JSON list of C-alpha atoms in Angstrom, two decimals:
[
{"chain": "A", "resi": 366, "resn": "MET", "atom": "CA", "xyz": [-88.16, 51.25, 140.71]},
{"chain": "A", "resi": 367, "resn": "ARG", "atom": "CA", "xyz": [-88.86, 50.88, 136.99]},
{"chain": "A", "resi": 368, "resn": "LYS", "atom": "CA", "xyz": [-89.82, 47.44, 135.69]},
{"chain": "A", "resi": 369, "resn": "THR", "atom": "CA", "xyz": [-87.82, 45.89, 132.87]},
{"chain": "A", "resi": 370, "resn": "PRO", "atom": "CA", "xyz": [-89.23, 43.33, 130.40]},
{"chain": "A", "resi": 371, "resn": "LYS", "atom": "CA", "xyz": [-87.64, 40.57, 132.52]},
{"chain": "A", "resi": 372, "resn": "ASP", "atom": "CA", "xyz": [-89.83, 41.65, 135.45]},
{"chain": "A", "resi": 373, "resn": "TYR", "atom": "CA", "xyz": [-93.09, 40.96, 133.58]},
{"chain": "A", "resi": 374, "resn": "VAL", "atom": "CA", "xyz": [-95.07, 37.74, 133.56]},
{"chain": "A", "resi": 375, "resn": "PRO", "atom": "CA", "xyz": [-95.74, 36.95, 129.90]},
{"chain": "A", "resi": 376, "resn": "VAL", "atom": "CA", "xyz": [-99.40, 36.58, 128.99]},
{"chain": "A", "resi": 377, "resn": "MET", "atom": "CA", "xyz": [-100.22, 34.75, 125.78]},
{"chain": "A", "resi": 378, "resn": "ARG", "atom": "CA", "xyz": [-102.31, 36.61, 123.21]},
{"chain": "A", "resi": 379, "resn": "ASN", "atom": "CA", "xyz": [-104.89, 33.85, 122.84]},
{"chain": "A", "resi": 380, "resn": "TYR", "atom": "CA", "xyz": [-106.97, 35.93, 120.48]},
{"chain": "A", "resi": 381, "resn": "LEU", "atom": "CA", "xyz": [-104.17, 35.77, 117.90]},
{"chain": "A", "resi": 382, "resn": "VAL", "atom": "CA", "xyz": [-103.92, 32.01, 118.30]},
{"chain": "A", "resi": 383, "resn": "GLN", "atom": "CA", "xyz": [-107.68, 31.65, 117.82]},
{"chain": "A", "resi": 384, "resn": "TYR", "atom": "CA", "xyz": [-107.72, 33.75, 114.64]},
{"chain": "A", "resi": 385, "resn": "ARG", "atom": "CA", "xyz": [-104.70, 31.89, 113.28]},
{"chain": "A", "resi": 386, "resn": "MET", "atom": "CA", "xyz": [-106.20, 28.48, 114.02]},
{"chain": "A", "resi": 387, "resn": "LYS", "atom": "CA", "xyz": [-109.53, 29.49, 112.47]},
{"chain": "A", "resi": 388, "resn": "LEU", "atom": "CA", "xyz": [-107.65, 30.19, 109.24]},
{"chain": "A", "resi": 389, "resn": "GLY", "atom": "CA", "xyz": [-105.64, 26.99, 109.63]},
{"chain": "A", "resi": 390, "resn": "ILE", "atom": "CA", "xyz": [-102.31, 28.75, 109.16]},
{"chain": "A", "resi": 391, "resn": "SER", "atom": "CA", "xyz": [-98.98, 28.65, 110.93]},
{"chain": "A", "resi": 392, "resn": "GLN", "atom": "CA", "xyz": [-97.17, 31.36, 112.85]},
{"chain": "A", "resi": 393, "resn": "TYR", "atom": "CA", "xyz": [-94.81, 31.53, 109.90]},
{"chain": "A", "resi": 394, "resn": "GLU", "atom": "CA", "xyz": [-97.69, 32.26, 107.50]},
{"chain": "A", "resi": 395, "resn": "VAL", "atom": "CA", "xyz": [-99.08, 35.03, 109.74]},
{"chain": "A", "resi": 396, "resn": "SER", "atom": "CA", "xyz": [-95.63, 36.56, 110.05]},
{"chain": "A", "resi": 397, "resn": "ARG", "atom": "CA", "xyz": [-95.12, 36.39, 106.28]},
{"chain": "A", "resi": 398, "resn": "ARG", "atom": "CA", "xyz": [-98.50, 38.03, 105.60]},
{"chain": "A", "resi": 399, "resn": "ALA", "atom": "CA", "xyz": [-97.88, 40.73, 108.23]},
{"chain": "A", "resi": 400, "resn": "GLY", "atom": "CA", "xyz": [-94.29, 41.41, 107.21]},
{"chain": "A", "resi": 401, "resn": "PHE", "atom": "CA", "xyz": [-92.73, 40.29, 110.51]},
{"chain": "A", "resi": 402, "resn": "LEU", "atom": "CA", "xyz": [-89.94, 37.85, 111.16]},
{"chain": "A", "resi": 403, "resn": "GLN", "atom": "CA", "xyz": [-91.42, 34.56, 112.35]},
{"chain": "A", "resi": 404, "resn": "SER", "atom": "CA", "xyz": [-89.46, 34.88, 115.59]},
{"chain": "A", "resi": 405, "resn": "GLU", "atom": "CA", "xyz": [-90.94, 38.34, 116.21]},
{"chain": "A", "resi": 406, "resn": "TYR", "atom": "CA", "xyz": [-94.48, 37.09, 115.63]},
{"chain": "A", "resi": 407, "resn": "ASN", "atom": "CA", "xyz": [-93.83, 34.18, 117.98]},
{"chain": "A", "resi": 408, "resn": "LEU", "atom": "CA", "xyz": [-92.75, 36.62, 120.70]},
{"chain": "A", "resi": 409, "resn": "ILE", "atom": "CA", "xyz": [-95.88, 38.74, 120.12]},
{"chain": "A", "resi": 410, "resn": "GLU", "atom": "CA", "xyz": [-98.28, 35.79, 120.20]},
{"chain": "A", "resi": 411, "resn": "ASN", "atom": "CA", "xyz": [-96.66, 34.24, 123.26]},
{"chain": "A", "resi": 412, "resn": "GLY", "atom": "CA", "xyz": [-96.61, 37.51, 125.21]},
{"chain": "A", "resi": 413, "resn": "PHE", "atom": "CA", "xyz": [-92.85, 38.02, 125.33]},
{"chain": "A", "resi": 414, "resn": "LYS", "atom": "CA", "xyz": [-92.76, 41.05, 123.02]},
{"chain": "A", "resi": 415, "resn": "GLY", "atom": "CA", "xyz": [-93.67, 43.82, 125.42]},
{"chain": "A", "resi": 416, "resn": "ASN", "atom": "CA", "xyz": [-97.08, 44.75, 126.69]},
{"chain": "A", "resi": 417, "resn": "ARG", "atom": "CA", "xyz": [-97.99, 47.21, 123.95]},
{"chain": "A", "resi": 418, "resn": "MET", "atom": "CA", "xyz": [-98.28, 47.09, 120.18]},
{"chain": "A", "resi": 419, "resn": "ASP", "atom": "CA", "xyz": [-98.55, 50.19, 118.04]},
{"chain": "A", "resi": 420, "resn": "ALA", "atom": "CA", "xyz": [-101.33, 50.86, 115.53]},
{"chain": "A", "resi": 421, "resn": "ARG", "atom": "CA", "xyz": [-99.18, 49.80, 112.58]},
{"chain": "A", "resi": 422, "resn": "LYS", "atom": "CA", "xyz": [-98.56, 46.33, 114.01]},
{"chain": "A", "resi": 423, "resn": "LEU", "atom": "CA", "xyz": [-102.22, 45.91, 114.96]},
{"chain": "A", "resi": 424, "resn": "THR", "atom": "CA", "xyz": [-103.28, 46.93, 111.44]},
{"chain": "A", "resi": 425, "resn": "ARG", "atom": "CA", "xyz": [-100.79, 44.54, 109.83]},
{"chain": "A", "resi": 426, "resn": "LEU", "atom": "CA", "xyz": [-102.00, 41.69, 112.06]},
{"chain": "A", "resi": 427, "resn": "ALA", "atom": "CA", "xyz": [-105.65, 42.46, 111.30]},
{"chain": "A", "resi": 428, "resn": "ASN", "atom": "CA", "xyz": [-104.94, 42.33, 107.56]},
{"chain": "A", "resi": 429, "resn": "ALA", "atom": "CA", "xyz": [-102.88, 39.13, 107.87]},
{"chain": "A", "resi": 430, "resn": "LEU", "atom": "CA", "xyz": [-105.63, 37.41, 109.87]},
{"chain": "A", "resi": 431, "resn": "ASN", "atom": "CA", "xyz": [-108.57, 38.77, 107.82]},
{"chain": "A", "resi": 432, "resn": "VAL", "atom": "CA", "xyz": [-110.08, 40.45, 110.89]},
{"chain": "A", "resi": 433, "resn": "PRO", "atom": "CA", "xyz": [-111.42, 44.01, 111.10]},
{"chain": "A", "resi": 434, "resn": "VAL", "atom": "CA", "xyz": [-108.91, 46.40, 112.67]},
{"chain": "A", "resi": 435, "resn": "GLU", "atom": "CA", "xyz": [-111.55, 47.45, 115.21]},
{"chain": "A", "resi": 436, "resn": "GLN", "atom": "CA", "xyz": [-111.84, 43.85, 116.43]},
{"chain": "A", "resi": 437, "resn": "ILE", "atom": "CA", "xyz": [-108.06, 43.47, 116.82]},
{"chain": "A", "resi": 438, "resn": "VAL", "atom": "CA", "xyz": [-107.95, 46.75, 118.79]},
{"chain": "A", "resi": 439, "resn": "LYS", "atom": "CA", "xyz": [-110.76, 45.54, 121.07]},
{"chain": "A", "resi": 440, "resn": "ASP", "atom": "CA", "xyz": [-109.05, 42.18, 121.55]},
{"chain": "A", "resi": 441, "resn": "GLU", "atom": "CA", "xyz": [-105.74, 43.88, 122.33]},
{"chain": "A", "resi": 442, "resn": "CYS", "atom": "CA", "xyz": [-107.47, 46.14, 124.90]},
{"chain": "A", "resi": 443, "resn": "ASP", "atom": "CA", "xyz": [-108.93, 43.03, 126.56]},
{"chain": "A", "resi": 444, "resn": "TYR", "atom": "CA", "xyz": [-105.47, 41.44, 126.46]},
{"chain": "A", "resi": 445, "resn": "LEU", "atom": "CA", "xyz": [-103.93, 44.51, 128.12]},
{"chain": "A", "resi": 446, "resn": "GLU", "atom": "CA", "xyz": [-106.48, 44.32, 130.93]},
{"chain": "A", "resi": 447, "resn": "LEU", "atom": "CA", "xyz": [-105.42, 40.72, 131.58]},
{"chain": "A", "resi": 448, "resn": "PHE", "atom": "CA", "xyz": [-101.73, 41.63, 131.26]},
{"chain": "A", "resi": 449, "resn": "GLU", "atom": "CA", "xyz": [-102.10, 44.47, 133.76]},
{"chain": "A", "resi": 450, "resn": "ALA", "atom": "CA", "xyz": [-104.09, 42.27, 136.17]},
{"chain": "A", "resi": 451, "resn": "LYS", "atom": "CA", "xyz": [-101.18, 39.80, 136.22]},
{"chain": "A", "resi": 452, "resn": "ASN", "atom": "CA", "xyz": [-98.39, 42.38, 136.22]},
{"chain": "A", "resi": 453, "resn": "GLY", "atom": "CA", "xyz": [-99.84, 45.46, 137.88]},
{"chain": "A", "resi": 454, "resn": "ARG", "atom": "CA", "xyz": [-100.44, 48.80, 136.27]},
{"chain": "A", "resi": 455, "resn": "GLU", "atom": "CA", "xyz": [-97.71, 51.34, 135.78]},
{"chain": "A", "resi": 456, "resn": "LYS", "atom": "CA", "xyz": [-99.22, 54.70, 136.44]},
{"chain": "A", "resi": 457, "resn": "LYS", "atom": "CA", "xyz": [-97.80, 57.38, 134.21]},
{"chain": "A", "resi": 458, "resn": "TRP", "atom": "CA", "xyz": [-98.75, 61.00, 134.27]},
{"chain": "A", "resi": 459, "resn": "TYR", "atom": "CA", "xyz": [-98.25, 62.86, 131.02]}
]
């Protein structure tokens, strides 16, 4: 049985919160800098926007938060490990 987004336990992306707080900016300001709607950024940060982000979104977030892209990718990989620990891994064979 395939899981739908409603079947997942959301896991907050604390690394985004930490970077945002370090800069002293709001979710709105991050979303404006990254070119997202504020509501979309809120869903990303709070773990409700799926369990994967593509390279474009990660790059836009890195630029908006003044963080190297490599660091955001590493942080997202760590996040995915936590997400999968709470939600299980879907094994896909390509």
